[in-house]
């Protein structure tokens, strides 16, 4: 459960990140992020331990065999107390 303010994966900023923390805790480099979430987002993050696990997750994501649900907490005056907002995320070629 990644808290707000921590990176998912290492970058050049030297800030704390989930993968580095887990690699240090388990004393292994064979931990990889299955996916990432933004620094300012909290939530469940799936990681793979070992090449076989990472490959299996990669295959699931490539074939879209993973179902994801997102929950957002919003602030302000909403038109309705209940409802569902559905949208498909768009992957741009220059961000793959």
PDB file of C-alpha atoms in Angstrom:
ATOM      1  CA  UNK A   1       0.000   0.000   0.000  1.00  0.00           C
ATOM      2  CA  UNK A   2       2.057   2.913  -1.331  1.00  0.00           C
ATOM      3  CA  UNK A   3       1.608   6.125   0.640  1.00  0.00           C
ATOM      4  CA  UNK A   4       1.386   9.579  -0.932  1.00  0.00           C
ATOM      5  CA  UNK A   5       4.761  11.229  -1.536  1.00  0.00           C
ATOM      6  CA  UNK A   6       6.841   8.147  -2.310  1.00  0.00           C
ATOM      7  CA  UNK A   7       7.877   7.241  -5.847  1.00  0.00           C
ATOM      8  CA  UNK A   8       6.959   3.833  -7.256  1.00  0.00           C
ATOM      9  CA  UNK A   9      10.319   3.264  -8.963  1.00  0.00           C
ATOM     10  CA  UNK A  10      13.755   4.881  -8.680  1.00  0.00           C
ATOM     11  CA  UNK A  11      14.518   8.035 -10.642  1.00  0.00           C
ATOM     12  CA  UNK A  12      17.418  10.465 -10.631  1.00  0.00           C
ATOM     13  CA  UNK A  13      16.060  12.574  -7.743  1.00  0.00           C
ATOM     14  CA  UNK A  14      17.332  10.274  -4.974  1.00  0.00           C
ATOM     15  CA  UNK A  15      13.922  10.387  -3.306  1.00  0.00           C
ATOM     16  CA  UNK A  16      12.576   7.308  -1.544  1.00  0.00           C
ATOM     17  CA  UNK A  17      10.854   4.791  -3.802  1.00  0.00           C
ATOM     18  CA  UNK A  18       8.961   1.559  -3.192  1.00  0.00           C
ATOM     19  CA  UNK A  19      11.186  -0.703  -5.302  1.00  0.00           C
ATOM     20  CA  UNK A  20      14.441   0.443  -3.652  1.00  0.00           C
ATOM     21  CA  UNK A  21      12.906   0.075  -0.195  1.00  0.00           C
ATOM     22  CA  UNK A  22      11.754  -3.489  -0.956  1.00  0.00           C
ATOM     23  CA  UNK A  23      15.073  -4.429  -2.565  1.00  0.00           C
ATOM     24  CA  UNK A  24      16.916  -3.228   0.522  1.00  0.00           C
ATOM     25  CA  UNK A  25      14.480  -4.906   2.932  1.00  0.00           C
ATOM     26  CA  UNK A  26      14.620  -8.278   1.156  1.00  0.00           C
ATOM     27  CA  UNK A  27      18.291  -7.828   0.196  1.00  0.00           C
ATOM     28  CA  UNK A  28      17.729  -8.715  -3.455  1.00  0.00           C
ATOM     29  CA  UNK A  29      17.729  -6.892  -6.769  1.00  0.00           C
ATOM     30  CA  UNK A  30      15.130  -9.285  -8.215  1.00  0.00           C
ATOM     31  CA  UNK A  31      12.134  -7.113  -7.294  1.00  0.00           C
ATOM     32  CA  UNK A  32      10.427  -5.246 -10.130  1.00  0.00           C
ATOM     33  CA  UNK A  33       7.405  -3.006 -10.412  1.00  0.00           C
ATOM     34  CA  UNK A  34       4.513  -4.637 -12.248  1.00  0.00           C
ATOM     35  CA  UNK A  35       2.948  -1.195 -12.693  1.00  0.00           C
ATOM     36  CA  UNK A  36       3.442   2.284 -11.265  1.00  0.00           C
ATOM     37  CA  UNK A  37       1.264   4.839  -9.587  1.00  0.00           C
ATOM     38  CA  UNK A  38       1.968   8.546  -9.329  1.00  0.00           C
ATOM     39  CA  UNK A  39       3.996   9.980  -6.464  1.00  0.00           C
ATOM     40  CA  UNK A  40       0.988  11.892  -5.132  1.00  0.00           C
ATOM     41  CA  UNK A  41      -1.286   8.829  -5.342  1.00  0.00           C
ATOM     42  CA  UNK A  42      -1.690   6.290  -2.568  1.00  0.00           C
ATOM     43  CA  UNK A  43      -2.837   2.752  -3.105  1.00  0.00           C
ATOM     44  CA  UNK A  44      -2.084  -0.842  -3.851  1.00  0.00           C
ATOM     45  CA  UNK A  45       0.998  -1.461  -5.930  1.00  0.00           C
ATOM     46  CA  UNK A  46       1.819  -4.898  -7.325  1.00  0.00           C
ATOM     47  CA  UNK A  47       5.460  -5.945  -7.483  1.00  0.00           C
ATOM     48  CA  UNK A  48       7.084  -9.091  -8.838  1.00  0.00           C
ATOM     49  CA  UNK A  49       9.820 -11.001  -7.087  1.00  0.00           C
ATOM     50  CA  UNK A  50      11.895 -12.755  -9.711  1.00  0.00           C
ATOM     51  CA  UNK A  51      12.046 -12.849 -13.504  1.00  0.00           C
ATOM     52  CA  UNK A  52       9.387 -15.558 -13.880  1.00  0.00           C
ATOM     53  CA  UNK A  53       6.839 -13.553 -11.891  1.00  0.00           C
ATOM     54  CA  UNK A  54       7.663 -10.338 -13.748  1.00  0.00           C
ATOM     55  CA  UNK A  55       7.277 -12.111 -17.110  1.00  0.00           C
ATOM     56  CA  UNK A  56       3.936 -13.633 -16.086  1.00  0.00           C
ATOM     57  CA  UNK A  57       2.573 -10.224 -15.081  1.00  0.00           C
ATOM     58  CA  UNK A  58       3.938  -8.611 -18.263  1.00  0.00           C
ATOM     59  CA  UNK A  59       2.034 -11.188 -20.313  1.00  0.00           C
ATOM     60  CA  UNK A  60      -1.206 -10.525 -18.404  1.00  0.00           C
ATOM     61  CA  UNK A  61      -0.907  -6.780 -18.979  1.00  0.00           C
ATOM     62  CA  UNK A  62      -0.023  -7.209 -22.671  1.00  0.00           C
ATOM     63  CA  UNK A  63      -3.090  -9.389 -23.247  1.00  0.00           C
ATOM     64  CA  UNK A  64      -5.310  -7.089 -21.117  1.00  0.00           C
ATOM     65  CA  UNK A  65      -6.125 -10.043 -18.840  1.00  0.00           C
ATOM     66  CA  UNK A  66      -6.107  -7.851 -15.751  1.00  0.00           C
ATOM     67  CA  UNK A  67      -9.199  -6.135 -14.437  1.00  0.00           C
ATOM     68  CA  UNK A  68      -8.544  -2.891 -12.570  1.00  0.00           C
ATOM     69  CA  UNK A  69     -10.855  -0.746 -10.484  1.00  0.00           C
ATOM     70  CA  UNK A  70     -10.045   2.769  -9.371  1.00  0.00           C
ATOM     71  CA  UNK A  71     -11.616   4.729  -6.567  1.00  0.00           C
ATOM     72  CA  UNK A  72     -11.243   8.493  -6.365  1.00  0.00           C
ATOM     73  CA  UNK A  73     -12.057  10.666  -3.404  1.00  0.00           C
ATOM     74  CA  UNK A  74     -13.147  14.111  -4.527  1.00  0.00           C
ATOM     75  CA  UNK A  75     -13.823  17.351  -2.737  1.00  0.00           C
ATOM     76  CA  UNK A  76     -16.374  19.995  -3.660  1.00  0.00           C
ATOM     77  CA  UNK A  77     -20.023  20.308  -4.560  1.00  0.00           C
ATOM     78  CA  UNK A  78     -21.103  17.426  -6.725  1.00  0.00           C
ATOM     79  CA  UNK A  79     -24.401  17.286  -8.601  1.00  0.00           C
ATOM     80  CA  UNK A  80     -25.273  13.863  -7.188  1.00  0.00           C
ATOM     81  CA  UNK A  81     -24.474  11.880  -4.041  1.00  0.00           C
ATOM     82  CA  UNK A  82     -24.033   8.694  -6.069  1.00  0.00           C
ATOM     83  CA  UNK A  83     -22.911   7.681  -9.509  1.00  0.00           C
ATOM     84  CA  UNK A  84     -20.297   6.063 -11.646  1.00  0.00           C
ATOM     85  CA  UNK A  85     -17.899   7.777 -13.960  1.00  0.00           C
ATOM     86  CA  UNK A  86     -16.469   5.438 -16.566  1.00  0.00           C
ATOM     87  CA  UNK A  87     -13.598   6.289 -18.841  1.00  0.00           C
ATOM     88  CA  UNK A  88     -10.949   4.369 -20.699  1.00  0.00           C
ATOM     89  CA  UNK A  89      -7.387   5.511 -20.197  1.00  0.00           C
ATOM     90  CA  UNK A  90      -5.606   6.421 -23.400  1.00  0.00           C
ATOM     91  CA  UNK A  91      -2.030   5.253 -23.985  1.00  0.00           C
ATOM     92  CA  UNK A  92      -0.099   7.620 -26.203  1.00  0.00           C
ATOM     93  CA  UNK A  93       2.689   6.159 -28.360  1.00  0.00           C
ATOM     94  CA  UNK A  94       5.313   8.565 -27.026  1.00  0.00           C
ATOM     95  CA  UNK A  95       4.654   7.441 -23.414  1.00  0.00           C
ATOM     96  CA  UNK A  96       5.017   3.664 -23.874  1.00  0.00           C
TER      97      UNK A  96
END
